[in-house]
Coordinates of C-alpha atoms in Angstrom, one line a residue:
M1 CA 117.5 38.7 -48.3
K2 CA 120.7 39.9 -46.7
E3 CA 121.2 36.6 -44.9
Q4 CA 120.5 34.5 -48.0
R5 CA 123.1 36.6 -50.0
R6 CA 125.6 36.1 -47.2
N7 CA 125.1 32.4 -47.0
W8 CA 125.4 32.0 -50.7
K9 CA 128.7 33.9 -50.8
K10 CA 130.0 32.0 -47.8
T11 CA 129.2 28.7 -49.5
I12 CA 131.2 29.7 -52.6
R13 CA 134.1 30.8 -50.5
N14 CA 134.2 27.6 -48.5
G15 CA 134.0 25.5 -51.7
A16 CA 136.8 27.4 -53.3
L17 CA 138.8 26.9 -50.1
V18 CA 138.3 23.1 -50.2
V19 CA 139.3 22.9 -53.9
A20 CA 142.4 25.0 -53.3
L21 CA 143.5 22.7 -50.5
L22 CA 143.1 19.6 -52.6
V23 CA 145.1 21.1 -55.5
A24 CA 147.7 22.5 -53.2
A25 CA 148.5 19.3 -51.3
P26 CA 150.8 17.6 -53.9
I27 CA 152.9 20.7 -54.4
T28 CA 153.2 21.9 -50.8
A29 CA 156.8 20.7 -50.5
N30 CA 157.8 22.6 -53.7
L31 CA 156.3 25.8 -52.3
T32 CA 157.8 25.6 -48.8
A33 CA 161.0 27.2 -49.6
A34 CA 159.3 30.0 -51.5
S35 CA 156.8 30.6 -48.7
E36 CA 159.5 31.0 -46.2
Q37 CA 160.8 33.9 -48.3
E38 CA 157.3 35.7 -48.4
E39 CA 156.5 38.5 -46.0
L40 CA 154.4 37.7 -42.9
Q41 CA 151.1 39.5 -43.2
S42 CA 148.5 40.6 -40.7
I43 CA 144.8 40.1 -41.4
Q44 CA 141.6 40.4 -39.3
H45 CA 138.8 37.8 -39.3
I46 CA 135.5 39.6 -38.8
Y47 CA 132.5 38.2 -36.8
I48 CA 129.3 40.2 -36.5
N49 CA 126.8 39.0 -34.0
D50 CA 128.8 35.8 -33.7
Q51 CA 128.5 35.1 -37.5
Y52 CA 131.7 34.9 -39.5
I53 CA 131.7 37.5 -42.3
G54 CA 135.3 37.2 -43.7
K55 CA 138.7 38.8 -43.5
V56 CA 139.9 42.3 -44.0
S57 CA 143.2 44.0 -44.0
G58 CA 142.5 46.4 -41.2
E59 CA 139.9 47.7 -38.7
K60 CA 139.8 51.1 -40.5
F61 CA 137.8 49.5 -43.3
I62 CA 135.2 48.3 -40.8
E63 CA 134.8 51.8 -39.4
E64 CA 134.6 53.4 -42.8
T65 CA 131.9 51.0 -43.8
K66 CA 129.8 51.8 -40.7
E67 CA 130.3 55.5 -41.3
Q68 CA 129.2 55.2 -44.9
L69 CA 126.0 53.3 -43.9
I70 CA 125.2 56.0 -41.3
N71 CA 125.8 58.8 -43.9
E72 CA 123.5 57.1 -46.4
A73 CA 120.7 56.8 -43.7
S74 CA 121.2 60.5 -42.8
E75 CA 120.7 61.5 -46.5
K76 CA 117.3 59.8 -46.5
N77 CA 116.2 61.4 -43.2
S78 CA 118.4 64.0 -41.7
E79 CA 116.2 64.6 -38.7
L80 CA 117.3 61.4 -37.0
H81 CA 120.6 60.3 -35.5
Y82 CA 121.8 56.8 -36.4
V83 CA 124.0 54.2 -34.7
I84 CA 125.2 50.7 -35.5
K85 CA 125.0 48.5 -32.4
D86 CA 126.0 45.2 -33.9
D87 CA 128.5 43.2 -31.9
V88 CA 131.7 43.2 -33.9
K89 CA 134.5 40.8 -33.0
I90 CA 137.9 41.0 -34.7
V91 CA 140.3 38.0 -34.5
P92 CA 143.8 38.9 -35.8
E93 CA 146.0 36.4 -37.6
M94 CA 149.6 36.6 -38.9
T95 CA 149.9 34.6 -42.1
F96 CA 152.2 34.2 -45.2
T97 CA 149.5 33.0 -47.6
G98 CA 146.2 34.5 -46.4
K99 CA 145.2 37.7 -48.2
A100 CA 142.3 39.9 -47.4
N101 CA 140.3 41.5 -50.2
N102 CA 138.4 44.4 -48.8
K103 CA 136.4 45.1 -52.0
E104 CA 135.1 41.5 -52.2
L105 CA 134.0 41.7 -48.6
A106 CA 132.5 45.2 -48.7
E107 CA 129.0 44.0 -49.7
D108 CA 128.9 41.2 -47.1
L109 CA 130.0 43.7 -44.4
R110 CA 127.3 46.2 -45.4
D111 CA 124.7 43.5 -45.3
A112 CA 125.8 42.3 -41.9
F113 CA 125.4 45.7 -40.2
T114 CA 122.0 47.1 -39.1
V115 CA 121.6 50.8 -39.0
E116 CA 119.3 51.9 -36.2
A117 CA 117.8 55.3 -35.5
Q118 CA 118.2 56.9 -32.1
A119 CA 114.7 57.5 -31.1
H120 CA 112.2 57.3 -28.2
V121 CA 109.7 54.4 -27.7
V122 CA 106.2 55.5 -26.7
K123 CA 104.9 53.3 -23.9
L124 CA 101.2 53.0 -23.1
D125 CA 100.9 51.7 -19.5
D126 CA 104.4 50.2 -19.8
Y127 CA 103.6 48.6 -23.1
R128 CA 106.0 49.5 -26.0
A129 CA 103.6 50.8 -28.6
M130 CA 105.5 52.9 -31.2
F131 CA 108.6 54.9 -31.9
V132 CA 109.0 58.7 -32.3
K133 CA 111.9 61.0 -32.9
D134 CA 111.9 62.5 -29.4
E135 CA 109.7 63.4 -26.4
A136 CA 108.9 66.8 -28.0
Q137 CA 107.2 65.0 -30.9
L138 CA 105.0 63.0 -28.5
Q139 CA 104.0 66.1 -26.5
R140 CA 103.2 68.0 -29.7
V141 CA 100.8 65.3 -30.8
L142 CA 99.2 64.9 -27.4
H143 CA 98.6 68.6 -27.3
K144 CA 96.8 68.4 -30.6
M145 CA 94.6 65.5 -29.3
K146 CA 93.6 67.6 -26.3
L147 CA 92.6 70.5 -28.5
D148 CA 90.2 68.3 -30.3
Y149 CA 87.9 68.6 -27.2
V150 CA 88.9 71.7 -25.3
S151 CA 89.7 75.3 -26.1
E152 CA 93.3 76.6 -26.2
E153 CA 92.3 79.1 -23.5
D154 CA 91.0 76.4 -21.1
L155 CA 93.9 74.1 -21.8
K156 CA 96.4 76.9 -21.1
K157 CA 94.8 77.7 -17.8
L158 CA 94.9 74.1 -16.8
E159 CA 98.5 73.4 -17.8
Q160 CA 99.8 76.6 -16.2
G161 CA 98.1 75.7 -12.9
E162 CA 96.0 78.8 -12.7
E163 CA 93.4 78.9 -9.9
I164 CA 90.1 77.6 -11.2
E165 CA 87.0 79.5 -10.1
L166 CA 83.8 77.5 -10.3
N167 CA 80.5 79.2 -11.0
E168 CA 76.8 78.4 -11.0
Q169 CA 76.1 79.2 -14.6
S170 CA 78.2 76.7 -16.6
F171 CA 80.6 73.8 -16.2
T172 CA 84.4 74.6 -16.0
L173 CA 87.2 72.3 -17.1
V174 CA 89.1 71.2 -14.0
N175 CA 91.1 68.2 -15.2
L176 CA 92.2 66.6 -18.4
N177 CA 94.0 63.2 -18.8
F178 CA 94.4 60.3 -21.2
S179 CA 92.9 56.9 -20.8
H180 CA 96.4 55.4 -20.6
Q181 CA 99.7 56.5 -19.0
I182 CA 101.8 57.7 -21.9
V183 CA 105.6 58.1 -21.5
T184 CA 108.7 57.8 -23.6
E185 CA 112.1 56.5 -23.0
P186 CA 115.2 56.4 -25.3
A187 CA 115.4 53.5 -27.6
T188 CA 116.8 52.5 -31.0
T189 CA 114.9 51.0 -33.9
T190 CA 115.0 50.7 -37.7
P191 CA 114.6 54.1 -39.2
T192 CA 111.4 53.3 -41.0
R193 CA 109.6 52.5 -37.8
V194 CA 109.9 56.0 -36.5
V195 CA 106.4 57.5 -37.2
S196 CA 105.5 61.0 -38.3
D197 CA 103.3 63.3 -36.3
E198 CA 100.3 62.4 -38.5
E199 CA 101.0 58.6 -38.1
L200 CA 101.4 59.0 -34.3
Y201 CA 98.1 60.9 -34.1
E202 CA 96.2 58.3 -36.0
Q203 CA 97.7 55.4 -34.1
L204 CA 97.0 56.9 -30.7
K205 CA 93.4 57.9 -31.7
N206 CA 92.5 54.6 -33.4
G207 CA 94.9 52.0 -31.9
V208 CA 96.9 49.4 -33.9
A209 CA 95.8 45.9 -34.5
Q210 CA 98.2 43.0 -33.7
Q211 CA 100.0 41.4 -36.6
T212 CA 101.7 38.0 -36.8
Y213 CA 104.0 36.1 -39.2
V214 CA 104.4 32.4 -39.6
V215 CA 108.1 31.5 -40.0
Q216 CA 109.0 30.1 -43.5
D217 CA 112.6 29.1 -44.2
E218 CA 114.2 31.7 -42.0
T219 CA 116.5 30.3 -39.3
T220 CA 117.5 33.3 -37.3
W221 CA 115.9 36.2 -35.5
E222 CA 117.8 38.6 -37.7
A223 CA 116.4 37.1 -40.9
V224 CA 112.8 37.4 -39.7
A225 CA 113.4 40.9 -38.3
E226 CA 115.0 42.1 -41.6
K227 CA 111.9 40.9 -43.5
H228 CA 109.6 43.0 -41.4
D229 CA 111.8 46.0 -40.9
L230 CA 112.4 45.2 -37.2
T231 CA 115.5 44.8 -35.1
A232 CA 116.2 41.3 -33.8
A233 CA 116.1 42.6 -30.2
H234 CA 112.6 44.1 -30.7
L235 CA 111.3 41.0 -32.4
Q236 CA 112.6 38.8 -29.6
S237 CA 111.1 41.1 -26.9
M238 CA 107.6 40.5 -28.5
N239 CA 108.2 36.7 -28.6
P240 CA 110.1 35.9 -25.4
S241 CA 109.3 32.2 -25.2
K242 CA 109.5 31.2 -28.9
E243 CA 112.1 29.9 -31.3
V244 CA 112.7 30.6 -35.0
T245 CA 111.6 27.4 -36.6
Q246 CA 109.4 26.7 -39.6
G247 CA 105.7 27.1 -38.9
T248 CA 106.2 29.1 -35.7
E249 CA 103.8 32.1 -35.4
L250 CA 105.6 35.2 -34.3
I251 CA 104.1 38.6 -33.3
I252 CA 105.6 41.3 -35.5
Q253 CA 103.2 44.1 -34.4
R254 CA 101.6 44.1 -31.0
H255 CA 98.1 45.4 -30.4
S256 CA 98.2 49.0 -29.3
P257 CA 95.1 50.3 -27.5
K258 CA 93.1 53.3 -28.5
V259 CA 93.9 56.4 -26.4
T260 CA 91.0 58.6 -25.4
V261 CA 91.0 62.1 -23.9
E262 CA 89.4 62.2 -20.5
Q263 CA 87.9 65.5 -19.4
V264 CA 86.4 66.5 -16.0
Y265 CA 84.1 69.5 -15.7
E266 CA 82.6 71.0 -12.5
M267 CA 79.9 73.5 -11.7
K268 CA 78.5 74.9 -8.4
E269 CA 74.8 74.5 -7.6
K270 CA 72.8 75.7 -4.7
V271 CA 70.2 73.2 -3.5
D272 CA 67.7 73.4 -0.7
I273 CA 68.0 71.2 2.4
P274 CA 64.4 70.4 3.4
F275 CA 63.6 71.2 6.9
E276 CA 62.6 68.4 9.3
K277 CA 59.2 68.3 10.9
V278 CA 59.4 67.6 14.6
K279 CA 56.6 66.9 17.0
E280 CA 57.1 67.4 20.7
N281 CA 54.8 66.5 23.5
D282 CA 53.6 69.4 25.6
A283 CA 51.8 68.7 28.9
T284 CA 50.5 72.3 29.1
I285 CA 48.4 71.8 25.9
L286 CA 45.2 69.9 26.0
K287 CA 45.3 66.5 24.4
G288 CA 44.1 66.6 20.8
E289 CA 45.5 70.1 20.3
E290 CA 48.6 71.1 18.4
K291 CA 50.5 74.3 18.1
V292 CA 53.4 75.2 15.8
A293 CA 56.1 76.5 18.2
Q294 CA 58.7 77.1 15.5
Q295 CA 58.3 77.7 11.8
G296 CA 60.5 75.4 9.6
K297 CA 62.9 76.9 7.1
N298 CA 64.9 75.1 4.4
G299 CA 68.7 75.2 4.6
V300 CA 71.1 75.9 1.7
Q301 CA 73.8 73.5 0.5
M302 CA 76.4 74.2 -2.2
N303 CA 77.1 71.2 -4.3
V304 CA 79.9 70.8 -6.8
N305 CA 78.5 68.8 -9.6
R306 CA 81.1 66.8 -11.7
V307 CA 80.7 65.6 -15.3
R308 CA 83.2 63.2 -16.9
K309 CA 83.6 63.0 -20.6
S310 CA 85.6 60.7 -22.9
N311 CA 86.5 62.2 -26.3
G312 CA 83.8 64.8 -25.7
E313 CA 81.0 62.3 -24.9
R314 CA 79.5 62.3 -21.4
V315 CA 80.3 59.0 -19.6
G316 CA 79.4 59.8 -16.0
T317 CA 78.1 62.4 -13.4
S318 CA 78.6 62.7 -9.7
I319 CA 78.7 65.1 -6.8
A320 CA 82.3 66.0 -6.1
N321 CA 81.7 68.0 -2.9
E322 CA 78.9 69.1 -0.6
E323 CA 79.1 72.1 1.7
I324 CA 76.3 73.3 3.9
V325 CA 75.9 77.1 3.7
T326 CA 72.9 77.4 6.0
E327 CA 71.6 74.8 8.3
P328 CA 67.8 74.0 8.0
V329 CA 65.6 75.1 10.8
P330 CA 63.2 72.4 11.9
E331 CA 59.5 72.9 12.2
I332 CA 58.5 72.2 15.8
T333 CA 54.9 71.4 16.6
K334 CA 53.8 71.0 20.2
V335 CA 51.4 68.1 20.7
G336 CA 49.1 68.4 23.7
T337 CA 49.2 65.6 26.2
K338 CA 47.2 67.3 28.9
E339 CA 44.1 65.3 29.7
I340 CA 40.9 67.3 29.2
P341 CA 38.8 67.3 32.4
S342 CA 35.3 66.2 31.8
R343 CA 34.0 67.6 35.1
G344 CA 33.1 71.2 35.3
T345 CA 34.5 73.6 37.8
G346 CA 31.0 75.0 38.7
T347 CA 31.9 78.5 37.4
F348 CA 31.0 79.5 33.9
A349 CA 32.9 81.6 31.4
W350 CA 31.3 83.9 28.9
P351 CA 30.4 81.6 25.9
A352 CA 31.1 84.2 23.2
V353 CA 33.9 86.5 22.2
G354 CA 32.6 89.8 23.5
G355 CA 29.0 90.9 22.6
Y356 CA 26.1 92.0 24.8
I357 CA 22.9 90.6 26.2
S358 CA 20.2 91.4 23.7
S359 CA 17.5 89.5 25.6
G360 CA 17.5 88.3 29.2
M361 CA 15.9 85.3 30.8
G362 CA 12.2 85.6 31.7
Y363 CA 8.8 85.9 30.2
R364 CA 8.3 87.8 27.0
W365 CA 5.5 87.9 24.5
G366 CA 3.6 85.6 26.8
R367 CA 6.2 82.9 26.8
M368 CA 9.1 81.9 29.0
H369 CA 12.5 82.8 27.5
E370 CA 14.6 80.1 29.1
G371 CA 18.0 81.6 28.6
I372 CA 19.9 84.7 27.5
D373 CA 20.7 86.0 24.0
I374 CA 24.1 87.3 23.2
A375 CA 24.6 89.4 20.0
R376 CA 27.2 91.5 18.2
P377 CA 30.4 89.8 19.4
S378 CA 33.9 90.8 18.1
N379 CA 33.9 87.4 16.3
H380 CA 31.4 84.6 15.9
S381 CA 33.3 81.8 17.8
I382 CA 31.2 80.0 20.4
L383 CA 33.1 78.7 23.4
A384 CA 32.4 76.0 26.0
A385 CA 31.4 77.8 29.2
D386 CA 33.0 75.0 31.4
N387 CA 34.7 71.6 31.1
G388 CA 32.3 68.8 30.1
T389 CA 31.2 66.2 27.6
V390 CA 29.1 66.9 24.5
K391 CA 25.7 65.4 25.1
T392 CA 23.9 66.7 22.0
A393 CA 25.1 68.1 18.7
T394 CA 22.3 68.3 16.2
G395 CA 19.6 70.4 14.6
H396 CA 16.2 71.5 16.1
P397 CA 13.2 73.4 14.7
T398 CA 13.4 76.1 17.4
Y399 CA 17.1 76.0 18.5
G400 CA 18.4 75.4 15.0
N401 CA 21.9 73.9 15.2
Y402 CA 22.5 73.5 18.9
I403 CA 24.9 71.8 21.4
V404 CA 24.3 70.6 24.9
I405 CA 27.3 70.0 27.2
T406 CA 26.9 68.1 30.4
H407 CA 29.4 69.2 33.0
N408 CA 29.2 66.0 35.0
N409 CA 28.5 67.9 38.2
G410 CA 24.7 68.4 37.8
Y411 CA 25.0 71.3 35.4
E412 CA 24.3 71.4 31.6
T413 CA 24.6 74.2 29.2
L414 CA 22.9 74.7 25.8
Y415 CA 24.1 76.8 22.8
G416 CA 21.5 77.5 20.1
H417 CA 21.1 79.0 16.6
L418 CA 24.6 78.1 15.5
S419 CA 25.6 78.4 11.9
S420 CA 27.9 75.4 12.3
I421 CA 28.8 72.8 14.9
Q422 CA 32.5 72.0 15.5
V423 CA 32.4 69.2 18.1
R424 CA 31.0 65.7 18.0
L425 CA 28.8 63.7 20.3
G426 CA 30.8 62.3 23.3
Q427 CA 33.7 64.6 22.8
V428 CA 35.3 66.0 26.0
V429 CA 35.9 69.7 25.9
S430 CA 37.6 72.1 28.2
K431 CA 36.4 75.5 29.3
G432 CA 37.0 78.1 26.5
T433 CA 37.2 75.5 23.7
K434 CA 35.6 76.6 20.4
I435 CA 32.6 74.4 19.8
G436 CA 30.8 76.2 17.0
V437 CA 30.0 79.4 15.1
M438 CA 27.3 81.9 16.0
G439 CA 24.4 82.0 13.5
S440 CA 20.7 82.4 13.0
T441 CA 19.3 78.9 12.4
G442 CA 16.0 77.7 13.8
R443 CA 13.5 80.2 15.1
S444 CA 15.7 83.3 15.1
T445 CA 15.3 87.0 14.3
G446 CA 19.0 87.6 13.7
V447 CA 22.6 86.4 14.3
H448 CA 23.0 85.7 18.0
L449 CA 23.7 83.0 20.6
H450 CA 20.9 81.5 22.7
F451 CA 22.6 80.3 26.0
E452 CA 20.8 78.2 28.7
V453 CA 22.0 76.8 32.0
R454 CA 20.3 73.9 33.9
K455 CA 21.2 72.3 37.2
N456 CA 19.8 68.8 37.9
G457 CA 17.3 69.5 35.1
A458 CA 16.1 72.8 36.5
L459 CA 16.6 76.1 34.7
V460 CA 19.2 78.5 36.2
N461 CA 19.6 82.1 35.2
P462 CA 22.9 82.2 33.4
L463 CA 23.7 85.6 34.8
S464 CA 23.9 84.0 38.3
V465 CA 26.7 81.6 37.4
L466 CA 28.6 83.5 34.7
R467 CA 31.9 84.9 35.9

């Protein structure tokens, strides 16, 4: 609108000038003498942003106009400071005939100037997003956004750099940032583009959609900028490779991304470190036997669990740190590798754990008692009297559950009336190995062990070989 009004007035002035020249030509000679007697006057031709505006009688009028425009802007919004940055060129001329009419030029001069507010541009990741009065306004709004998701107390601790103590009961706020780097730098813009706290809050929270404009009959950046309340410099910065021609699509509002508040919380947690189970070969232990040499114990690890939130919504979890408090103790089991000798030594160990001979070998009740009976032991375990191989492990009407071990040296031993058998046929056993449990199966009058010894098939009194 300003440019159209200026062009219209300029056309009228130029037309009048042509008419005046045509009319004046025939009488130039008559006026020459009179002109020589007129005073020589000084006028100034004014160019603003390389566009000719007109002529004035002095620079003071230009400064007064600028001051008046700034005062008018201040009356509308006194919180901002204003400047006029237009490039003004003054071309002086000494003339007899040219007269400057400041009043006629006043409106054109006002239209040519652009009043800009001294402000700060908010940049999101180096992208110019919006304009604010100053840095303090931005920080005020950012503080408000933070308090949407954290308490004033937690935020104060964080911003003052207080030492943060983590606990095992709840998560503690340890960091708070924004999804984009947000900074400001001094800039100028049209006053109406400086946003309020509420507008800034909404634009940061929700983002701003990109807006475009298709050039109509405008021919300059200034004309398009004026229509959309922009400065020409700002408009050009958003459209660096374009020209102002009819039909050209120009960006008049860039997309501004939504800014989210990113919170990080941490909490300590003790967790067990499972102990390892280790098996080690041991040549001192018979093959097939295992002994736990060291009991296992879980270790303790202190984890720092981390939770990340965006605008209060959980978006990720991780373990920020792991610290071992107590190392786990492995369980060590000794595995026997010692080969069990299948050949007996020829000397026999007591086949029970304690006890006494309740009946010896010999005739009784008219029948031969072919071994000895052992009763009342300290426990009921039955032990192999010597190394050997299990020849029999089964049940019998007289012996009940019984075992026969061949000692591969001509000797055999028999263990009768067992309540249970704990070896298998063909198993190699060593002297002292538990092979069963004392009982009262078969033809028996009470819990006892019936023990027999044979050599090359002939009965041997056990008492003669037991040591």
